[in-house]
mmCIF file of N, CA and C in Angstrom:
data_model
loop_
_atom_site.group_PDB
_atom_site.id
_atom_site.type_symbol
_atom_site.label_atom_id
_atom_site.label_comp_id
_atom_site.label_asym_id
_atom_site.label_seq_id
_atom_site.Cartn_x
_atom_site.Cartn_y
_atom_site.Cartn_z
ATOM 1 N N MET A 1 27.317 29.954 14.652
ATOM 2 C CA MET A 1 28.202 29.362 13.660
ATOM 3 C C MET A 1 29.814 29.839 13.867
ATOM 4 N N ILE A 2 29.816 31.058 14.450
ATOM 5 C CA ILE A 2 31.334 31.314 14.798
ATOM 6 C C ILE A 2 32.029 30.808 16.145
ATOM 7 N N LEU A 3 30.887 30.946 16.885
ATOM 8 C CA LEU A 3 31.071 29.891 18.078
ATOM 9 C C LEU A 3 31.727 28.823 18.138
ATOM 10 N N ALA A 4 30.679 28.120 17.357
ATOM 11 C CA ALA A 4 31.146 26.752 17.080
ATOM 12 C C ALA A 4 32.357 26.332 16.475
ATOM 13 N N ILE A 5 32.902 27.325 15.713
ATOM 14 C CA ILE A 5 34.372 27.309 15.009
ATOM 15 C C ILE A 5 35.597 27.984 15.824
ATOM 16 N N ALA A 6 35.000 28.996 16.736
ATOM 17 C CA ALA A 6 36.218 29.120 17.775
ATOM 18 C C ALA A 6 36.265 28.599 18.713
ATOM 19 N N MET A 7 35.118 27.681 19.137
ATOM 20 C CA MET A 7 35.436 27.638 20.586
ATOM 21 C C MET A 7 35.562 25.681 20.021
ATOM 22 N N ARG A 8 35.925 25.486 18.974
ATOM 23 C CA ARG A 8 35.780 24.147 18.397
ATOM 24 C C ARG A 8 35.077 23.064 19.098
ATOM 25 N N GLU A 9 33.887 23.508 19.180
ATOM 26 C CA GLU A 9 32.649 22.741 19.913
ATOM 27 C C GLU A 9 31.906 21.796 19.004
ATOM 28 N N SER A 10 32.099 20.786 18.782
ATOM 29 C CA SER A 10 31.013 20.109 17.527
ATOM 30 C C SER A 10 29.589 19.993 17.959
ATOM 31 N N MET A 11 29.167 20.155 19.358
ATOM 32 C CA MET A 11 27.602 19.847 19.799
ATOM 33 C C MET A 11 26.981 21.309 19.012
ATOM 34 N N PHE A 12 27.505 22.355 19.391
ATOM 35 C CA PHE A 12 27.089 23.718 18.560
ATOM 36 C C PHE A 12 26.710 23.505 17.253
ATOM 37 N N LEU A 13 27.730 22.983 16.532
ATOM 38 C CA LEU A 13 27.536 22.523 14.978
ATOM 39 C C LEU A 13 26.336 21.414 15.077
ATOM 40 N N ILE A 14 26.202 20.538 15.792
ATOM 41 C CA ILE A 14 25.227 19.626 15.855
ATOM 42 C C ILE A 14 23.802 20.061 16.021
ATOM 43 N N PHE A 15 23.684 20.944 17.153
ATOM 44 C CA PHE A 15 22.195 21.676 17.372
ATOM 45 C C PHE A 15 21.968 22.589 15.902
ATOM 46 N N LEU A 16 22.824 23.213 15.220
ATOM 47 C CA LEU A 16 22.616 24.048 14.518
ATOM 48 C C LEU A 16 22.513 23.116 13.083
ATOM 49 N N PHE A 17 22.755 22.006 12.962
ATOM 50 C CA PHE A 17 22.604 21.444 11.408
ATOM 51 C C PHE A 17 21.413 20.602 11.603
ATOM 52 N N ALA A 18 21.171 19.957 12.540
ATOM 53 C CA ALA A 18 20.348 18.532 12.886
ATOM 54 C C ALA A 18 18.858 19.373 12.538
ATOM 55 N N PRO A 19 18.531 20.164 12.767
ATOM 56 C CA PRO A 19 17.115 20.895 11.931
ATOM 57 C C PRO A 19 17.128 20.637 10.759
ATOM 58 N N VAL A 20 18.356 21.133 9.994
ATOM 59 C CA VAL A 20 18.229 21.291 8.549
ATOM 60 C C VAL A 20 18.241 19.604 7.819
ATOM 61 N N LEU A 21 19.076 18.674 8.657
ATOM 62 C CA LEU A 21 18.950 17.585 8.070
ATOM 63 C C LEU A 21 17.755 16.792 8.343
ATOM 64 N N LEU A 22 17.041 17.169 9.516
ATOM 65 C CA LEU A 22 15.369 16.389 9.781
ATOM 66 C C LEU A 22 14.837 17.092 8.540
ATOM 67 N N PHE A 23 14.752 18.234 8.420
ATOM 68 C CA PHE A 23 13.785 18.851 7.382
ATOM 69 C C PHE A 23 14.221 18.402 6.068
ATOM 70 N N ALA A 24 15.285 18.252 5.535
ATOM 71 C CA ALA A 24 15.698 17.765 4.152
ATOM 72 C C ALA A 24 15.215 16.390 4.251
ATOM 73 N N GLY A 25 15.232 15.526 5.263
ATOM 74 C CA GLY A 25 14.878 13.926 5.401
ATOM 75 C C GLY A 25 13.233 14.102 5.173
ATOM 76 N N GLY A 26 12.551 15.020 5.855
ATOM 77 C CA GLY A 26 10.994 14.540 6.018
ATOM 78 C C GLY A 26 10.622 15.144 4.523
ATOM 79 N N TRP A 27 11.126 15.864 3.949
ATOM 80 C CA TRP A 27 10.741 16.639 2.707
ATOM 81 C C TRP A 27 11.320 15.289 1.629
ATOM 82 N N LEU A 28 12.669 14.945 1.556
ATOM 83 C CA LEU A 28 12.542 13.497 0.820
ATOM 84 C C LEU A 28 11.706 12.350 0.858
ATOM 85 N N ASN A 29 11.250 12.073 1.949
ATOM 86 C CA ASN A 29 9.858 11.367 2.381
ATOM 87 C C ASN A 29 9.105 11.390 1.741
ATOM 88 N N LEU A 30 8.733 12.551 2.127
ATOM 89 C CA LEU A 30 7.347 13.412 1.526
ATOM 90 C C LEU A 30 7.271 13.167 -0.339
ATOM 91 N N TRP A 31 8.032 13.782 -0.871
ATOM 92 C CA TRP A 31 8.246 13.906 -2.040
ATOM 93 C C TRP A 31 8.503 12.271 -2.704
ATOM 94 N N MET A 32 9.075 11.657 -1.948
ATOM 95 C CA MET A 32 8.932 10.043 -2.499
ATOM 96 C C MET A 32 7.538 9.219 -2.009
ATOM 97 N N GLY A 33 7.161 9.805 -1.192
ATOM 98 C CA GLY A 33 5.872 8.996 -0.813
ATOM 99 C C GLY A 33 4.680 9.498 -1.736
ATOM 100 N N ARG A 34 4.866 11.066 -2.435
ATOM 101 C CA ARG A 34 3.965 11.425 -3.100
ATOM 102 C C ARG A 34 4.151 10.719 -4.702
ATOM 103 N N ARG A 35 5.087 10.545 -5.021
ATOM 104 C CA ARG A 35 5.273 9.897 -6.081
ATOM 105 C C ARG A 35 5.033 8.722 -6.294
ATOM 106 N N ALA A 36 4.993 7.485 -5.161
ATOM 107 C CA ALA A 36 4.719 6.288 -5.019
ATOM 108 C C ALA A 36 3.147 6.314 -5.426
ATOM 109 N N ARG A 37 2.301 5.279 -6.857
ATOM 110 C CA ARG A 37 1.084 5.544 -6.576
ATOM 111 C C ARG A 37 1.029 4.801 -7.881
ATOM 112 N N LEU A 38 -0.775 4.301 -8.036
ATOM 113 C CA LEU A 38 -1.107 3.438 -8.641
ATOM 114 C C LEU A 38 -2.379 4.349 -9.574
ATOM 115 N N GLU A 39 -2.399 4.602 -10.549
ATOM 116 C CA GLU A 39 -3.297 5.536 -11.319
ATOM 117 C C GLU A 39 -4.320 4.575 -12.005
ATOM 118 N N ILE A 40 -5.527 4.278 -12.231
ATOM 119 C CA ILE A 40 -6.076 3.601 -12.954
ATOM 120 C C ILE A 40 -7.168 4.862 -14.028
ATOM 121 N N GLN A 41 -6.672 4.198 -15.284
ATOM 122 C CA GLN A 41 -7.678 5.512 -15.885
ATOM 123 C C GLN A 41 -8.021 4.557 -17.201
ATOM 124 N N PRO A 42 -9.208 5.143 -17.961
ATOM 125 C CA PRO A 42 -9.769 4.305 -18.523
ATOM 126 C C PRO A 42 -9.078 3.495 -19.647
ATOM 127 N N ASP A 43 -8.064 3.948 -20.314
ATOM 128 C CA ASP A 43 -7.296 3.542 -21.216
ATOM 129 C C ASP A 43 -5.920 2.720 -21.038
ATOM 130 N N ARG A 44 -5.624 2.688 -19.545
ATOM 131 C CA ARG A 44 -4.515 2.468 -19.203
ATOM 132 C C ARG A 44 -4.187 2.457 -17.664
ATOM 133 N N PHE A 45 -3.439 2.033 -17.353
ATOM 134 C CA PHE A 45 -2.753 2.468 -15.918
ATOM 135 C C PHE A 45 -1.378 2.269 -15.601
ATOM 136 N N ILE A 46 -1.302 3.285 -14.790
ATOM 137 C CA ILE A 46 0.366 3.752 -14.139
ATOM 138 C C ILE A 46 0.518 3.864 -13.136
ATOM 139 N N TRP A 47 2.053 2.747 -12.731
ATOM 140 C CA TRP A 47 2.227 2.632 -11.336
ATOM 141 C C TRP A 47 3.777 3.186 -11.150
ATOM 142 N N CYS A 48 3.946 3.542 -10.020
ATOM 143 C CA CYS A 48 5.366 4.181 -9.788
ATOM 144 C C CYS A 48 5.672 3.893 -8.483
ATOM 145 N N GLY A 49 6.735 3.571 -8.212
ATOM 146 C CA GLY A 49 7.404 3.093 -7.130
ATOM 147 C C GLY A 49 7.793 4.249 -6.547
ATOM 148 N N PHE A 50 8.660 4.045 -5.324
ATOM 149 C CA PHE A 50 9.311 4.961 -4.351
ATOM 150 C C PHE A 50 10.554 5.644 -5.162
ATOM 151 N N LEU A 51 11.145 4.359 -6.012
ATOM 152 C CA LEU A 51 12.466 4.926 -7.214
ATOM 153 C C LEU A 51 11.775 4.346 -8.264
ATOM 154 N N GLY A 52 12.313 5.225 -9.301
ATOM 155 C CA GLY A 52 12.700 4.609 -10.671
ATOM 156 C C GLY A 52 11.382 5.544 -11.461
ATOM 157 N N ALA A 53 11.592 5.469 -12.787
ATOM 158 C CA ALA A 53 10.437 6.046 -13.420
ATOM 159 C C ALA A 53 9.089 5.483 -13.546
ATOM 160 N N ALA A 54 7.970 6.244 -13.504
ATOM 161 C CA ALA A 54 6.879 5.924 -14.163
ATOM 162 C C ALA A 54 6.630 5.081 -14.868
ATOM 163 N N LYS A 55 5.795 4.032 -14.686
ATOM 164 C CA LYS A 55 5.599 2.804 -16.022
ATOM 165 C C LYS A 55 4.300 2.911 -16.272
ATOM 166 N N SER A 56 3.858 2.484 -17.128
ATOM 167 C CA SER A 56 2.469 2.450 -17.658
ATOM 168 C C SER A 56 2.251 1.156 -18.905
ATOM 169 N N LEU A 57 0.658 0.609 -18.655
ATOM 170 C CA LEU A 57 0.402 -0.202 -19.593
ATOM 171 C C LEU A 57 -0.763 0.108 -20.161
ATOM 172 N N PRO A 58 -1.189 -0.170 -21.992
ATOM 173 C CA PRO A 58 -2.693 0.066 -21.651
ATOM 174 C C PRO A 58 -3.282 -1.028 -21.628
ATOM 175 N N TRP A 59 -4.710 -0.722 -21.311
ATOM 176 C CA TRP A 59 -5.618 -1.853 -21.241
ATOM 177 C C TRP A 59 -5.786 -3.036 -22.319
ATOM 178 N N GLN A 60 -5.589 -2.256 -23.519
ATOM 179 C CA GLN A 60 -5.687 -3.012 -24.418
ATOM 180 C C GLN A 60 -4.851 -4.254 -24.696
ATOM 181 N N ALA A 61 -3.301 -4.187 -24.189
ATOM 182 C CA ALA A 61 -2.238 -4.926 -24.293
ATOM 183 C C ALA A 61 -2.385 -6.233 -23.045
ATOM 184 N N VAL A 62 -3.343 -5.706 -22.243
ATOM 185 C CA VAL A 62 -3.349 -6.812 -21.273
ATOM 186 C C VAL A 62 -4.415 -7.713 -21.419
ATOM 187 N N ARG A 63 -3.978 -8.783 -21.386
ATOM 188 C CA ARG A 63 -4.684 -10.330 -21.455
ATOM 189 C C ARG A 63 -5.726 -10.522 -20.102
ATOM 190 N N GLN A 64 -4.609 -10.809 -19.065
ATOM 191 C CA GLN A 64 -5.272 -10.719 -17.750
ATOM 192 C C GLN A 64 -4.175 -10.028 -16.834
ATOM 193 N N ILE A 65 -5.123 -9.835 -15.732
ATOM 194 C CA ILE A 65 -4.107 -9.226 -13.988
ATOM 195 C C ILE A 65 -3.778 -10.804 -13.599
ATOM 196 N N HIS A 66 -3.013 -11.087 -12.805
ATOM 197 C CA HIS A 66 -2.891 -12.285 -11.909
ATOM 198 C C HIS A 66 -2.480 -11.734 -10.681
ATOM 199 N N VAL A 67 -2.847 -12.243 -9.894
ATOM 200 C CA VAL A 67 -1.957 -12.172 -8.354
ATOM 201 C C VAL A 67 -1.094 -13.236 -8.339
ATOM 202 N N PRO A 68 0.311 -12.590 -7.695
ATOM 203 C CA PRO A 68 1.604 -13.469 -7.498
ATOM 204 C C PRO A 68 1.048 -14.746 -6.783
ATOM 205 N N PRO A 69 1.803 -15.707 -7.145
ATOM 206 C CA PRO A 69 1.726 -17.134 -6.629
ATOM 207 C C PRO A 69 2.472 -17.204 -5.401
ATOM 208 N N PRO A 70 1.959 -17.735 -4.184
ATOM 209 C CA PRO A 70 3.028 -17.801 -3.256
ATOM 210 C C PRO A 70 4.414 -17.926 -3.255
ATOM 211 N N GLY A 71 5.327 -17.576 -2.357
ATOM 212 C CA GLY A 71 6.606 -17.779 -2.795
ATOM 213 C C GLY A 71 7.090 -16.289 -3.831
ATOM 214 N N SER A 72 6.517 -15.572 -4.390
ATOM 215 C CA SER A 72 7.323 -14.567 -5.269
ATOM 216 C C SER A 72 7.983 -13.570 -4.459
ATOM 217 N N ARG A 73 8.332 -12.578 -4.992
ATOM 218 C CA ARG A 73 9.294 -11.562 -4.545
ATOM 219 C C ARG A 73 8.234 -10.812 -3.228
ATOM 220 N N ARG A 74 8.650 -10.691 -2.674
ATOM 221 C CA ARG A 74 8.095 -9.703 -1.640
ATOM 222 C C ARG A 74 7.222 -8.307 -1.967
ATOM 223 N N ARG A 75 7.834 -7.959 -2.818
ATOM 224 C CA ARG A 75 7.101 -6.657 -3.191
ATOM 225 C C ARG A 75 6.775 -6.897 -4.411
ATOM 226 N N LEU A 76 6.358 -7.904 -4.941
ATOM 227 C CA LEU A 76 5.596 -8.075 -6.024
ATOM 228 C C LEU A 76 4.184 -7.724 -5.883
ATOM 229 N N ALA A 77 3.211 -6.825 -6.529
ATOM 230 C CA ALA A 77 1.993 -6.550 -6.102
ATOM 231 C C ALA A 77 1.253 -7.424 -7.540
ATOM 232 N N ALA A 78 1.609 -7.480 -8.481
ATOM 233 C CA ALA A 78 0.566 -8.396 -9.456
ATOM 234 C C ALA A 78 1.382 -8.497 -10.693
ATOM 235 N N LEU A 79 0.693 -9.358 -11.269
ATOM 236 C CA LEU A 79 1.685 -9.979 -12.802
ATOM 237 C C LEU A 79 0.659 -9.573 -14.062
ATOM 238 N N ALA A 80 0.882 -8.784 -14.930
ATOM 239 C CA ALA A 80 0.086 -8.457 -16.308
ATOM 240 C C ALA A 80 0.391 -9.513 -17.162
ATOM 241 N N GLN A 81 -0.503 -10.278 -17.309
ATOM 242 C CA GLN A 81 -0.073 -10.987 -18.806
ATOM 243 C C GLN A 81 -0.711 -10.359 -20.380
ATOM 244 N N LEU A 82 0.100 -10.323 -20.867
ATOM 245 C CA LEU A 82 -0.065 -9.391 -22.018
ATOM 246 C C LEU A 82 -0.739 -10.485 -23.394
ATOM 247 N N HIS A 83 -1.216 -9.754 -24.210
ATOM 248 C CA HIS A 83 -1.703 -10.750 -25.114
ATOM 249 C C HIS A 83 -0.703 -11.111 -25.989
ATOM 250 N N ASP A 84 0.289 -11.054 -26.379
ATOM 251 C CA ASP A 84 1.711 -11.733 -26.667
ATOM 252 C C ASP A 84 2.430 -12.496 -26.047
ATOM 253 N N GLY A 85 2.146 -12.884 -24.846
ATOM 254 C CA GLY A 85 2.251 -13.730 -24.117
ATOM 255 C C GLY A 85 3.344 -13.318 -23.209
ATOM 256 N N ALA A 86 3.853 -12.140 -23.055
ATOM 257 C CA ALA A 86 5.016 -11.691 -22.217
ATOM 258 C C ALA A 86 4.164 -11.182 -20.714
ATOM 259 N N VAL A 87 5.064 -11.269 -19.621
ATOM 260 C CA VAL A 87 4.385 -11.064 -18.375
ATOM 261 C C VAL A 87 5.266 -9.876 -17.851
ATOM 262 N N VAL A 88 4.337 -8.739 -17.440
ATOM 263 C CA VAL A 88 5.104 -7.704 -16.597
ATOM 264 C C VAL A 88 4.725 -7.738 -15.255
ATOM 265 N N GLU A 89 5.774 -7.313 -14.514
ATOM 266 C CA GLU A 89 5.940 -7.670 -13.036
ATOM 267 C C GLU A 89 5.542 -6.240 -12.615
ATOM 268 N N ILE A 90 4.544 -6.094 -11.729
ATOM 269 C CA ILE A 90 4.180 -4.817 -11.273
ATOM 270 C C ILE A 90 4.366 -4.627 -9.648
ATOM 271 N N ASP A 91 5.304 -3.972 -9.172
ATOM 272 C CA ASP A 91 6.050 -3.765 -8.350
ATOM 273 C C ASP A 91 5.099 -3.283 -6.905
ATOM 274 N N ALA A 92 5.412 -3.408 -5.662
ATOM 275 C CA ALA A 92 4.595 -2.638 -4.914
ATOM 276 C C ALA A 92 4.453 -1.373 -5.111
ATOM 277 N N LEU A 93 3.645 -0.613 -4.574
ATOM 278 C CA LEU A 93 3.524 1.042 -4.769
ATOM 279 C C LEU A 93 3.635 2.106 -3.573
ATOM 280 N N TRP A 94 3.030 1.439 -2.871
ATOM 281 C CA TRP A 94 2.919 2.776 -1.734
ATOM 282 C C TRP A 94 3.679 2.550 -0.631
ATOM 283 N N GLU A 95 3.907 1.168 0.116
ATOM 284 C CA GLU A 95 4.341 1.075 1.182
ATOM 285 C C GLU A 95 6.100 1.342 0.895
ATOM 286 N N SER A 96 6.765 1.798 2.015
ATOM 287 C CA SER A 96 8.276 1.573 1.699
ATOM 288 C C SER A 96 8.701 0.801 2.340
ATOM 289 N N PRO A 97 9.998 0.225 1.614
ATOM 290 C CA PRO A 97 10.706 -0.919 1.776
ATOM 291 C C PRO A 97 10.866 -1.179 3.578
ATOM 292 N N THR A 98 11.265 0.261 4.300
ATOM 293 C CA THR A 98 11.628 -0.232 5.203
ATOM 294 C C THR A 98 10.554 0.394 6.184
ATOM 295 N N SER A 99 9.348 0.230 5.685
ATOM 296 C CA SER A 99 8.076 0.500 6.705
ATOM 297 C C SER A 99 8.054 -0.487 7.790
ATOM 298 N N PRO A 100 7.968 0.009 9.041
ATOM 299 C CA PRO A 100 7.825 -1.266 10.232
ATOM 300 C C PRO A 100 6.430 -2.296 9.675
ATOM 301 N N GLY A 101 5.939 -1.552 8.788
ATOM 302 C CA GLY A 101 4.801 -2.646 8.716
ATOM 303 C C GLY A 101 5.347 -4.071 7.979
ATOM 304 N N ASN A 102 5.977 -3.657 6.684
ATOM 305 C CA ASN A 102 6.774 -4.458 5.900
ATOM 306 C C ASN A 102 7.831 -5.194 6.592
ATOM 307 N N LEU A 103 8.339 -4.827 7.685
ATOM 308 C CA LEU A 103 9.593 -5.104 8.187
ATOM 309 C C LEU A 103 9.435 -6.125 8.911
ATOM 310 N N LEU A 104 7.888 -5.959 9.996
ATOM 311 C CA LEU A 104 7.569 -6.974 10.616
ATOM 312 C C LEU A 104 6.626 -8.102 9.989
ATOM 313 N N ALA A 105 5.986 -7.905 8.802
ATOM 314 C CA ALA A 105 5.219 -8.518 7.924
ATOM 315 C C ALA A 105 4.763 -8.592 6.522
ATOM 316 N N GLU A 106 4.222 -9.663 5.920
ATOM 317 C CA GLU A 106 4.383 -9.075 4.773
ATOM 318 C C GLU A 106 3.346 -8.444 4.150
ATOM 319 N N PRO A 107 4.023 -7.429 3.505
ATOM 320 C CA PRO A 107 3.061 -6.207 2.704
ATOM 321 C C PRO A 107 1.775 -6.300 2.578
ATOM 322 N N HIS A 108 0.764 -5.921 2.477
ATOM 323 C CA HIS A 108 -0.535 -6.231 2.515
ATOM 324 C C HIS A 108 -0.724 -5.395 0.979
ATOM 325 N N LEU A 109 -1.174 -6.031 -0.061
ATOM 326 C CA LEU A 109 -0.856 -5.519 -1.601
ATOM 327 C C LEU A 109 -2.592 -5.641 -2.064
ATOM 328 N N GLY A 110 -3.354 -6.548 -1.023
ATOM 329 C CA GLY A 110 -4.587 -6.549 -1.988
ATOM 330 C C GLY A 110 -5.247 -5.639 -2.283
ATOM 331 N N THR A 111 -5.278 -4.159 -1.612
ATOM 332 C CA THR A 111 -5.840 -3.102 -2.126
ATOM 333 C C THR A 111 -5.603 -2.840 -4.052
ATOM 334 N N ALA A 112 -4.065 -2.925 -4.100
ATOM 335 C CA ALA A 112 -3.660 -2.669 -5.406
ATOM 336 C C ALA A 112 -4.140 -4.069 -6.087
ATOM 337 N N GLN A 113 -4.018 -4.862 -5.895
ATOM 338 C CA GLN A 113 -4.495 -6.058 -6.612
ATOM 339 C C GLN A 113 -5.828 -6.106 -7.219
ATOM 340 N N ARG A 114 -6.297 -5.434 -6.379
ATOM 341 C CA ARG A 114 -8.282 -5.407 -6.694
ATOM 342 C C ARG A 114 -8.566 -4.129 -7.498
ATOM 343 N N ALA A 115 -7.887 -3.330 -7.113
ATOM 344 C CA ALA A 115 -7.917 -2.056 -8.178
ATOM 345 C C ALA A 115 -7.367 -2.156 -9.794
ATOM 346 N N LEU A 116 -6.333 -3.090 -9.700
ATOM 347 C CA LEU A 116 -5.858 -3.549 -11.275
ATOM 348 C C LEU A 116 -7.143 -4.761 -11.839
ATOM 349 N N ILE A 117 -7.167 -5.301 -11.004
ATOM 350 C CA ILE A 117 -8.483 -6.475 -11.394
ATOM 351 C C ILE A 117 -9.445 -5.932 -11.790
ATOM 352 N N GLU A 118 -10.005 -4.917 -10.832
ATOM 353 C CA GLU A 118 -11.158 -4.210 -11.630
ATOM 354 C C GLU A 118 -11.008 -2.907 -12.227
ATOM 355 N N GLY A 119 -10.401 -2.540 -12.442
ATOM 356 C CA GLY A 119 -9.867 -1.373 -13.711
ATOM 357 C C GLY A 119 -10.025 -2.234 -14.759
ATOM 358 N N HIS A 120 -9.266 -3.461 -15.215
ATOM 359 C CA HIS A 120 -9.058 -4.356 -16.315
ATOM 360 C C HIS A 120 -10.462 -4.800 -16.560
ATOM 361 N N GLN A 121 -11.441 -5.054 -15.395
ATOM 362 C CA GLN A 121 -12.964 -5.417 -16.059
ATOM 363 C C GLN A 121 -13.776 -4.632 -16.229
ATOM 364 N N ALA A 122 -13.294 -3.531 -16.155
ATOM 365 C CA ALA A 122 -14.048 -2.337 -16.413
ATOM 366 C C ALA A 122 -13.843 -2.150 -17.709
ATOM 367 N N TYR A 123 -12.457 -2.227 -17.868
ATOM 368 C CA TYR A 123 -12.308 -1.871 -19.502
ATOM 369 C C TYR A 123 -12.921 -3.077 -20.371
ATOM 370 N N LEU A 124 -12.628 -4.416 -19.804
ATOM 371 C CA LEU A 124 -13.186 -5.494 -21.059
ATOM 372 C C LEU A 124 -14.761 -4.955 -21.229
ATOM 373 N N ALA A 125 -15.522 -4.631 -20.130
ATOM 374 C CA ALA A 125 -16.926 -4.322 -19.850
ATOM 375 C C ALA A 125 -17.021 -3.293 -21.016
ATOM 376 N N ARG A 126 -16.461 -2.301 -20.841
ATOM 377 C CA ARG A 126 -16.637 -1.096 -21.949
ATOM 378 C C ARG A 126 -16.521 -1.315 -23.289
ATOM 379 N N HIS A 127 -15.835 -2.442 -23.713
ATOM 380 C CA HIS A 127 -15.500 -2.731 -24.613
ATOM 381 C C HIS A 127 -16.282 -3.724 -25.216
ATOM 382 N N GLY A 128 -17.241 -4.311 -24.132
ATOM 383 C CA GLY A 128 -18.121 -5.615 -24.502
ATOM 384 C C GLY A 128 -17.234 -7.040 -24.969
ATOM 385 N N ILE A 129 -15.922 -6.963 -24.286
ATOM 386 C CA ILE A 129 -15.044 -8.021 -24.499
ATOM 387 C C ILE A 129 -15.020 -9.382 -23.585
ATOM 388 N N HIS A 130 -15.535 -10.490 -23.346
ATOM 389 C CA HIS A 130 -15.532 -11.120 -22.027
ATOM 390 C C HIS A 130 -14.649 -11.875 -22.128
#
């Protein structure tokens, strides 16, 4: 550090701080990836994207889970129609918007959609609702 300042060589500073910046970026990516999730529970489901707070809905409030129609927002995973008529948008959960897979093609959200539909069907079956 002293050599970099004394010799006024910015390359020394780059070599000193590049590993720190790379480590910080890797940690941030890991943290964001760990918090992005879809969690199906017996009484509710919880979803959380890379940014923002976790959201949840109780199954008893959900009338039906819909796959978004063609032409919907790119990262819209599903629509939850509630008994009161409201519709809750469930955004994509796992894939980063800058992931090469998302930049080159539409994100594949079928796994999340199936998990939501099957979770709701399991809730309805447990409670004898058809």
